[in-house]
Short mmCIF file of C-alpha atoms and ligand atoms in Angstrom, two decimals:
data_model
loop_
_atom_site.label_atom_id
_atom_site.label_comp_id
_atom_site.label_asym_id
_atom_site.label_seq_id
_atom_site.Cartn_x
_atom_site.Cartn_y
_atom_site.Cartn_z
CA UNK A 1 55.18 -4.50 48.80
CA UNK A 2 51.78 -6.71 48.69
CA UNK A 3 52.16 -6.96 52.29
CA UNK A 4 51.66 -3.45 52.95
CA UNK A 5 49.26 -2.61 50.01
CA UNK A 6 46.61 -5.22 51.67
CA UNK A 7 47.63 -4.15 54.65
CA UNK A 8 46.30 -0.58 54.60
CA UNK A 9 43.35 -1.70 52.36
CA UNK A 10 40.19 -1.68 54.16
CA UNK A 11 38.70 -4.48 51.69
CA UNK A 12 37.62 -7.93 52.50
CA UNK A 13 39.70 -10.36 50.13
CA UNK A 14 41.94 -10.85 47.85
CA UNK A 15 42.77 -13.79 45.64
CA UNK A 16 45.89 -13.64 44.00
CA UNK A 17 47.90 -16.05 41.41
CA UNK A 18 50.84 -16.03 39.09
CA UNK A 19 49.82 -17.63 36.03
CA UNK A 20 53.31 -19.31 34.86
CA UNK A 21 52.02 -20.04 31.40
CA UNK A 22 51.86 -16.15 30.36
CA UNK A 23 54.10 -14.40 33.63
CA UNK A 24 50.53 -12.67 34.15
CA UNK A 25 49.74 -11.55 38.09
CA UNK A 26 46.10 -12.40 38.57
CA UNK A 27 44.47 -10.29 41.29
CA UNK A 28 40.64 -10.34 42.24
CA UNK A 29 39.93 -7.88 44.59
CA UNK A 30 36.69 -8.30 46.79
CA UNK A 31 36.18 -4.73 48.52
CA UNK A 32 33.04 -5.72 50.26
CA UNK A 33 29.95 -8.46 50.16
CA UNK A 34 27.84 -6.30 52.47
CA UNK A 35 25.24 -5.62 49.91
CA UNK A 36 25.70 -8.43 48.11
CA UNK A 37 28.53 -10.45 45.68
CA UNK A 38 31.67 -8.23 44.93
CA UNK A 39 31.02 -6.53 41.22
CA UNK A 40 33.11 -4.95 39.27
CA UNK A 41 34.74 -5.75 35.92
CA UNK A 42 37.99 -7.60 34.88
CA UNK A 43 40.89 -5.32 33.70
CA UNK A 44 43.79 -6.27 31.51
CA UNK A 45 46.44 -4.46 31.58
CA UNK A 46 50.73 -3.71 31.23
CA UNK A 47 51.72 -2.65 34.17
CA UNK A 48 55.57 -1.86 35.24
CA UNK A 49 55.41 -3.82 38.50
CA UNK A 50 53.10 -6.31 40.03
CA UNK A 51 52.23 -3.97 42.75
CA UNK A 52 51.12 -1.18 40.68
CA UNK A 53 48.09 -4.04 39.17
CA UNK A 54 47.47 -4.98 42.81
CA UNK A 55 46.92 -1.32 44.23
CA UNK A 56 44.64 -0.36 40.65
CA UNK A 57 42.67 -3.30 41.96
CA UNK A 58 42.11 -2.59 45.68
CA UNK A 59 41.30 1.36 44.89
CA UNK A 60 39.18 0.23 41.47
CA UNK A 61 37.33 -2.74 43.46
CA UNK A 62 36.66 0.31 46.57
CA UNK A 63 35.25 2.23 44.09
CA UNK A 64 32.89 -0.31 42.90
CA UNK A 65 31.47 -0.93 46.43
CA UNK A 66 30.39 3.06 46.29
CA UNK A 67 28.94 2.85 42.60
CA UNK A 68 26.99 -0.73 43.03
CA UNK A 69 25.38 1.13 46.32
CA UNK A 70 24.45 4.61 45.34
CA UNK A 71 22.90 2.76 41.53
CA UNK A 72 20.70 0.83 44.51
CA UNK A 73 21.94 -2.63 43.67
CA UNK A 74 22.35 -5.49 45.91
CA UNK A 75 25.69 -5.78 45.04
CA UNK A 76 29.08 -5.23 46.93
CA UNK A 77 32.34 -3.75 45.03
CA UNK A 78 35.13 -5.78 43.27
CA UNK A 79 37.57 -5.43 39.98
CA UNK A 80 40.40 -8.14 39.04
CA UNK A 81 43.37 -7.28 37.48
CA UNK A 82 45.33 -9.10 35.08
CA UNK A 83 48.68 -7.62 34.92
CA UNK A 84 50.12 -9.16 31.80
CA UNK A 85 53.41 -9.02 30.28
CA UNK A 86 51.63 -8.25 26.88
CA UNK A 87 47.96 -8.19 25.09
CA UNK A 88 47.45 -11.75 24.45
CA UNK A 89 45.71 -12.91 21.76
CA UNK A 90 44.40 -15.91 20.03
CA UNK A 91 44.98 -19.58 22.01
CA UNK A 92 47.58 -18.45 24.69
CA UNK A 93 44.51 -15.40 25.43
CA UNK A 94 41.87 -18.30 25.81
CA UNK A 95 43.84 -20.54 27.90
CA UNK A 96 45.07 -17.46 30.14
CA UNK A 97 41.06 -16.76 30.55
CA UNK A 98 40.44 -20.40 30.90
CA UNK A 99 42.41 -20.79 33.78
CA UNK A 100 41.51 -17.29 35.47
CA UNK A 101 37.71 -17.98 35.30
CA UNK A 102 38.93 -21.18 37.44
CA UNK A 103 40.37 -19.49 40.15
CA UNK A 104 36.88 -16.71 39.91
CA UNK A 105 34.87 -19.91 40.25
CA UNK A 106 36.69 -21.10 43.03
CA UNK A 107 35.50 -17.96 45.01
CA UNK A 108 31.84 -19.71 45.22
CA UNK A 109 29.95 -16.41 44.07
CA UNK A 110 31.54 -13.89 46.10
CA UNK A 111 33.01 -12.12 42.98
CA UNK A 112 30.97 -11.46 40.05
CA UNK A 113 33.13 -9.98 36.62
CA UNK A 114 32.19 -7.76 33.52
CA UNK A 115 34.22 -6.41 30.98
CA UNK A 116 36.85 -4.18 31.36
CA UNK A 117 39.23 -2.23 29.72
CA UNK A 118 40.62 -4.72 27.14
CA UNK A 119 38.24 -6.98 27.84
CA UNK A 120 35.39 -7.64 25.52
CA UNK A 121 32.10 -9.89 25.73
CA UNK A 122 33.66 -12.27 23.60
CA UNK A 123 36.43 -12.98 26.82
CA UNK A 124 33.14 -12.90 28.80
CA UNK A 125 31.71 -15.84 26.88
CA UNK A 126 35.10 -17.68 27.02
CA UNK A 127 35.02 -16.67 31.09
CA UNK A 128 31.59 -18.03 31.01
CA UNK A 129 32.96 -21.58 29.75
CA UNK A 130 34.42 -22.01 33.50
CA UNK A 131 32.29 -19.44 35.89
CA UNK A 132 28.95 -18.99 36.87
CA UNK A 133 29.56 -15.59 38.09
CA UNK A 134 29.90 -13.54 34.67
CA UNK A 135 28.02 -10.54 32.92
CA UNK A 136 28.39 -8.92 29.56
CA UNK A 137 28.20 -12.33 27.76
CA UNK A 138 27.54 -11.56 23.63
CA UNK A 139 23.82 -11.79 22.92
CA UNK A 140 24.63 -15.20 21.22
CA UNK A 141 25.85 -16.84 24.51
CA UNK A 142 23.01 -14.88 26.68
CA UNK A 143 24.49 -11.70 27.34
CA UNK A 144 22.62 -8.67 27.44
CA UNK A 145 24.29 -6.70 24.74
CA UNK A 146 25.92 -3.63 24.73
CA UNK A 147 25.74 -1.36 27.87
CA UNK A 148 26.36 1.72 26.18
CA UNK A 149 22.92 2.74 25.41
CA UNK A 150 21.84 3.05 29.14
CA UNK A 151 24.77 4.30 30.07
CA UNK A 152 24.31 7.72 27.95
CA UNK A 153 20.19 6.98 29.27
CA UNK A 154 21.43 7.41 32.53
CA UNK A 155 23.88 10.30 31.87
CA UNK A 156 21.04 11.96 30.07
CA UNK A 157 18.35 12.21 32.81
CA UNK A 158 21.86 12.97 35.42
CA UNK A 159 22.42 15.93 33.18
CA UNK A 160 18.78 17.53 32.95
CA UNK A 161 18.46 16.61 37.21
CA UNK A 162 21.77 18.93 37.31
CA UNK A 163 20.37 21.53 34.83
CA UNK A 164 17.01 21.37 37.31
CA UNK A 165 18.86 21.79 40.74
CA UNK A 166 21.04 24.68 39.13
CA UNK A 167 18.63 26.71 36.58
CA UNK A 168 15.60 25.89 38.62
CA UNK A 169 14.08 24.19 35.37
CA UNK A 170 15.08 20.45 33.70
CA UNK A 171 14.52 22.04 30.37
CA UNK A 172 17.04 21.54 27.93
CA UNK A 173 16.29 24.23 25.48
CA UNK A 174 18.55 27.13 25.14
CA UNK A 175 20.71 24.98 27.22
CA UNK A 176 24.75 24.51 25.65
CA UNK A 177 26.11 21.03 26.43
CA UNK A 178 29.38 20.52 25.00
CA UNK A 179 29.89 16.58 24.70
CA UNK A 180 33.41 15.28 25.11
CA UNK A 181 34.08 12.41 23.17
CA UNK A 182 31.67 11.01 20.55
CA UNK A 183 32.00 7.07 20.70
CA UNK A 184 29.74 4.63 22.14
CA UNK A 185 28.36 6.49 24.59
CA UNK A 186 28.89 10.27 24.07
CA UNK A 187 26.77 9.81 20.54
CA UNK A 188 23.98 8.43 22.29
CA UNK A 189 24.24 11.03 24.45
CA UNK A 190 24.46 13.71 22.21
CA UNK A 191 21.55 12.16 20.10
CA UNK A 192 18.80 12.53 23.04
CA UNK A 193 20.26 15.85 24.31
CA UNK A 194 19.65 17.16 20.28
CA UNK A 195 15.74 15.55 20.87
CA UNK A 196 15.10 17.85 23.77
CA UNK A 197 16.17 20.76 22.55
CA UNK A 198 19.53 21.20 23.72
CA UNK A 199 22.27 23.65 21.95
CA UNK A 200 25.15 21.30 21.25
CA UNK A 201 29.15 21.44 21.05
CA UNK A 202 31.16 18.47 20.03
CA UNK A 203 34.60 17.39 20.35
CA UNK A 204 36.74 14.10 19.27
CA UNK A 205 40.24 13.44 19.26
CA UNK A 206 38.93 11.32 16.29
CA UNK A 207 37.53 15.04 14.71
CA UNK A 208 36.37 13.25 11.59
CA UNK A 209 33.95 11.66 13.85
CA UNK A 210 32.59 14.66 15.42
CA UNK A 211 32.15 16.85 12.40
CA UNK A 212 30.02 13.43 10.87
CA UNK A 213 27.50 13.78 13.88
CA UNK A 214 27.72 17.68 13.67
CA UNK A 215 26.04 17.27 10.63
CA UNK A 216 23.57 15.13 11.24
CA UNK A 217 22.36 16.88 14.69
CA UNK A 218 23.25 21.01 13.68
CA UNK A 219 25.64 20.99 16.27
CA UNK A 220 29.66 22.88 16.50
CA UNK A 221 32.42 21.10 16.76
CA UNK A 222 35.66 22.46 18.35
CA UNK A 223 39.31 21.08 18.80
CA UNK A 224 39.75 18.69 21.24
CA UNK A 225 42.68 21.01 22.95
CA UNK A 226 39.80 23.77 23.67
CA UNK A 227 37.15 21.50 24.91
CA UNK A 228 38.14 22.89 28.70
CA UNK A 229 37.89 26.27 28.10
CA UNK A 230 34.67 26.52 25.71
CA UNK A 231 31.96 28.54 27.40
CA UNK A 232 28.61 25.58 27.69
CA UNK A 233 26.42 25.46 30.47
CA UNK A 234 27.14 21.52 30.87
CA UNK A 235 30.69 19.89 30.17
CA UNK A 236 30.00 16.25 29.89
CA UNK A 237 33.31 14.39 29.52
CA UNK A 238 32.74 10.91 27.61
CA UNK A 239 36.36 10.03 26.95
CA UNK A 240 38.25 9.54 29.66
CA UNK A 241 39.48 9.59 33.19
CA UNK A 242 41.23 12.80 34.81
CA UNK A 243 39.84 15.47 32.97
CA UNK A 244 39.47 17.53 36.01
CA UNK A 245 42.55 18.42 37.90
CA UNK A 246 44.01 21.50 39.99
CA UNK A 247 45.46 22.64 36.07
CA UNK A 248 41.79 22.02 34.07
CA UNK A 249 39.58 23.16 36.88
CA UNK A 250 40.47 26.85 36.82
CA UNK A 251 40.46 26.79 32.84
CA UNK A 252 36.68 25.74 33.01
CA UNK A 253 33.71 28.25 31.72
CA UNK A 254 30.61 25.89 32.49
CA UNK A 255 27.74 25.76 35.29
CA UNK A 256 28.31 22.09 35.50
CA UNK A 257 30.06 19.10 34.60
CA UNK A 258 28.14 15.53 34.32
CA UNK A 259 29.52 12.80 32.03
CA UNK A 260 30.07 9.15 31.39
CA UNK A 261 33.91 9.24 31.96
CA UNK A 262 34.90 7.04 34.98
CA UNK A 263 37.00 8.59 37.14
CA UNK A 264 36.90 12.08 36.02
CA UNK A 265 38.94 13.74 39.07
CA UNK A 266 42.39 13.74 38.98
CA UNK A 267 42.43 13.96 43.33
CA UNK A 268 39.58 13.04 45.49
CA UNK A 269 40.39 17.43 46.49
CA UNK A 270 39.28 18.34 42.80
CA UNK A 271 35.62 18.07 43.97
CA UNK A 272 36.38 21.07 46.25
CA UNK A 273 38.26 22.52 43.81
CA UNK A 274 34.88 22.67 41.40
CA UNK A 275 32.54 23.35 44.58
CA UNK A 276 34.56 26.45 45.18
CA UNK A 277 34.11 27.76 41.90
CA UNK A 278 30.58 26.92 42.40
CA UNK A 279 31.09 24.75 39.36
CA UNK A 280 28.36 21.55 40.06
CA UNK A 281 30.26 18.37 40.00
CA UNK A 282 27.36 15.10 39.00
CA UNK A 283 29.74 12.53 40.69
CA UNK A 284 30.75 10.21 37.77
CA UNK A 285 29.80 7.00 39.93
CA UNK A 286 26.43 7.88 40.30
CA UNK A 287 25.77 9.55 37.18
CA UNK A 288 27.07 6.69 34.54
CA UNK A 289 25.52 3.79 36.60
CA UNK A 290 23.22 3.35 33.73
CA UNK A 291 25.72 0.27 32.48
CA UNK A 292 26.59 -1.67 35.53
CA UNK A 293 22.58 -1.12 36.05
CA UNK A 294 21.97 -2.88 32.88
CA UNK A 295 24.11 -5.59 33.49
CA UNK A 296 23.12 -6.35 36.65
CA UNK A 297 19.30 -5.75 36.38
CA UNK A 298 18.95 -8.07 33.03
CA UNK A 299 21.36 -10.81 33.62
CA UNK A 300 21.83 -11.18 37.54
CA UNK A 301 18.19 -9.98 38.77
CA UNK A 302 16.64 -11.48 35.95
CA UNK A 303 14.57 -8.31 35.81
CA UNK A 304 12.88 -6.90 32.66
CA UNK A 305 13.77 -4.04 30.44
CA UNK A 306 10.87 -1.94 32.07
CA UNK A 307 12.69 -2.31 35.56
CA UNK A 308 16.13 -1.50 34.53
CA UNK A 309 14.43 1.55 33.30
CA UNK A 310 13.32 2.47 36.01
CA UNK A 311 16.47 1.56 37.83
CA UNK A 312 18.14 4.14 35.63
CA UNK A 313 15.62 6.83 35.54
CA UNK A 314 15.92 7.14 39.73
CA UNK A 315 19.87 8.09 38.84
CA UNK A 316 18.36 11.77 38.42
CA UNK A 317 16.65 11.50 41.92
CA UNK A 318 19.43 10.17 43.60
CA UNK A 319 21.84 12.99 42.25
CA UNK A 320 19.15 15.18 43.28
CA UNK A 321 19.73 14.05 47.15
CA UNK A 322 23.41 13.94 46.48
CA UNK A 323 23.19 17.69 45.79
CA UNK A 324 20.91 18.64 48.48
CA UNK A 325 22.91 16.84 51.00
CA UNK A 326 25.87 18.13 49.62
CA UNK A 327 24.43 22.16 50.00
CA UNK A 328 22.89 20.67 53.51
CA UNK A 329 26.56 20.02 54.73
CA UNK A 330 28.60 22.47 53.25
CA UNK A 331 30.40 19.31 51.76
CA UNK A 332 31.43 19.15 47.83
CA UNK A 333 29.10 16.94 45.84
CA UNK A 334 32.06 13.97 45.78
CA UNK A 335 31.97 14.14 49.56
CA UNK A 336 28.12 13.71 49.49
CA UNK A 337 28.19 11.06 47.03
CA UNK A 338 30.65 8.69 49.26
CA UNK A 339 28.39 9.52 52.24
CA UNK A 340 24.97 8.31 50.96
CA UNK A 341 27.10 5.32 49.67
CA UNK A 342 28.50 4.36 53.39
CA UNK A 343 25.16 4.79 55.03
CA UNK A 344 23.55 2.51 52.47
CA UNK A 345 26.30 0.10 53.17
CA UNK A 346 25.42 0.65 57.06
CA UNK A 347 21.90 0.24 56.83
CA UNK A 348 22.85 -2.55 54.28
CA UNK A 349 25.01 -4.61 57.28
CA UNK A 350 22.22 -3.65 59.93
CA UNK A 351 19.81 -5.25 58.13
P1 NAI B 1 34.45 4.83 23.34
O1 NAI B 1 35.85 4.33 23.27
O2 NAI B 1 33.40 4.20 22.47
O3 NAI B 1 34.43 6.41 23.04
C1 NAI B 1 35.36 7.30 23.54
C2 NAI B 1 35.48 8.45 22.55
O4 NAI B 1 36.29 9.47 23.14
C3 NAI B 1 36.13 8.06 21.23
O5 NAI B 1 35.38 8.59 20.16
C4 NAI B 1 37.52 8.69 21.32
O6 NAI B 1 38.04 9.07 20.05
C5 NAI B 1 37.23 9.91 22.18
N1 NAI B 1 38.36 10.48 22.91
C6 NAI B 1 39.38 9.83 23.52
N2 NAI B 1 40.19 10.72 24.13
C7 NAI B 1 39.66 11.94 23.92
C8 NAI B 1 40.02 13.26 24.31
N3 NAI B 1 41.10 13.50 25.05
N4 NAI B 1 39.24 14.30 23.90
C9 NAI B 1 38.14 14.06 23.16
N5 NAI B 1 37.75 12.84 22.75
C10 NAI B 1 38.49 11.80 23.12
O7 NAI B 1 34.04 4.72 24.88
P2 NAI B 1 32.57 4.71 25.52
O8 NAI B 1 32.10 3.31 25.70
O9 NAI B 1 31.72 5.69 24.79
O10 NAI B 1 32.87 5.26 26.99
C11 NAI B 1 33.17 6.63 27.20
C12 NAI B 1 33.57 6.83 28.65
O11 NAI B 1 32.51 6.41 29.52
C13 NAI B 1 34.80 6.02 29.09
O12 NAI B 1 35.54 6.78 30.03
C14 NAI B 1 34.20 4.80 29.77
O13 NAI B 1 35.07 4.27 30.75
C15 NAI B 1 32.99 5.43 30.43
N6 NAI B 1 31.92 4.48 30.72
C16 NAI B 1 31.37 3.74 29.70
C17 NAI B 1 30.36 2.84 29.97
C18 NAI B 1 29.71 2.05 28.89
O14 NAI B 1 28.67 1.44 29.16
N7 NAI B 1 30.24 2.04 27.66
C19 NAI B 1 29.88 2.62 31.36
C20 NAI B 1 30.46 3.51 32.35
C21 NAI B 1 31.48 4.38 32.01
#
């Protein structure tokens, strides 16, 4: 089953161990070192079978190489995957980290982590104990702090670029934007997009903690089960993955959808799906860059808060292109997206 996963993977390595300790599969998959080190976080995760870790990792790390080039960083794409029996915690969580950030180290730089889902900046710092090659420390142990704020910094200017290319104006006034999950992000979000003027609709599985910031920006707040069909003129989906599929995509009543969710298509087709309806997609990997920019910008680059700025402001110019080379080409904005990644990955290995 590995054998034929790797086999029709068009990635560059993989480094693979059983960690006998914990019966956890480590996987680090490094997708490509064109632009630079493979980066991408570290995922732990149950999984039914080893195999179904190993293929999240080759697609996840693929999808990194895509992201780290359209955000404009000299970086290539990688994710690991620890496929655990169960959420470890305390010592046996430590030692399983301990001996992980061994075998990252061991890879000389060519893989660089983050956190993941179910992985915090506290595992960074442990990570950090054994491996160069880490981001997302705490503040206390040099890490950059949270990456939430830039994300919704970058979603924000994504969102009024979109409003520009489809109302002919980025003005956010009079303009509904219905925000999709209030946590970390989507509040942040939703905070700016109240500053410039925007007409707001929230919605929380946790409801309790949309009606709180209702009240404090004047927005609405509907169920969670009617955020698809609510008329807005921008969905942004800050929860999670797969929100758009063959069954959501008809349901929709919005102009355009731009959010922090990663992986917000259910297929790689449900960005036709949305072009037909001349619904306009902001391709999740370019438009929540903003925290893979931070990380990368403050801690690897050593660059200063003023440059990761402006790292994040140039996501609204760069979905600007993807859209214009998406109308160009009669392509869907997805399609566009992967293209101006592999030609900056071309001119990347010309170079
Ligand atoms: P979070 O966990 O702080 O917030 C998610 C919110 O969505 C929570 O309030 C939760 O109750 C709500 N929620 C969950 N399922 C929902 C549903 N079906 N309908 C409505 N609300 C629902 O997560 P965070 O950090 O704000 O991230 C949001 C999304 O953005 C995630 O998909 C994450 O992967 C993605 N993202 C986050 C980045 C970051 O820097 N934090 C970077 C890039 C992507």
């Amino acid at each position: 089953m590995f054998e034929d996963l790797l086999r029709s993977w068009d990635g560059e390595e993989v480094a693979l161990r059983f960690d006998e300790p914990t019966g956890t599969w480590m996987f680090v998959c490094v997708h490509s070192t064109v632009l630079g080190p493979g980066g991408g976080g570290t995922r732990m995760k149950v999984y039914a079978e080893a195999a179904d870790a190993l293929r999240d990792g080759l697609r996840l790390s693929a999808a990194m190489t895509s992201k780290n080039a359209i955000a404009g960083l000299p970086l290539g794409g990688g994710k690991a995957v620890l496929a655990v029996p169960e959420i470890p915690q305390g010592e046996e969580r430590r030692m399983l980290l301990l001996r992980y950030a061994a075998l990252v180290e061991s890879l000389h730089g060519t893989y660089w982590t983050a956190c993941d889902m179910n992985t915090s900046p506290a595992d960074m710092d442990v990570i950090g104990e054994r491996c160069s090659t880490v981001l997302g420390r705490t503040e206390a142990n040099g890490g950059s702090g949270t990456s939430a704020p830039a994300t919704a910094d970058g979603v924000f200017v994504g969102i009024r670029a979109a409003v520009e290319h489809a109302f002919g104006s980025a003005s956010l006034v009079d303009r509904t934007v219905l925000v999709q999950g209030v946590g970390a992000v989507g509040r942040l979000l939703a905070e700016s997009l109240h500053e410039a003027g925007a007409t707001l609709i929230l919605t929380d599985v946790d409801e309790a903690r949309a009606s709180a910031l209702a009240d404090v920006l004047g927005a609405k707040v509907v169920p969670a089960d009617a955020a698809i069909e609510t008329e807005c003129d921008v969905f942004s989906p800050c929860a999670t993955g797969g929100v758009l599929s063959e069954e959501t995509i008809p349901r929709l009543r919005c102009r355009i959808v731009a959010g922090a969710a990663n992986n917000q298509l259910g297929t790689a087709e449900d960005a036709d799906r949305l072009a037909e309806r001349e619904i306009l997609y902001a391709p999740d990997c370019v438009v929540n860059a903003g925290g893979v920019i931070h990380l990368a910008s403050l801690e690897m680059l050593g660059e200063d808060v003023a440059k990761r700025d402006e790292r994040i402001r140039a996501i609204a110019d760069t979905l600007t292109e993807v859209f214009e080379l998406a109308e160009r080409e009669g392509i869907s904005t997805g399609a566009a997206a992967e293209r101006m990644a592999r030609a900056r990955i071309a001119a990347g290995s010309a170079a």
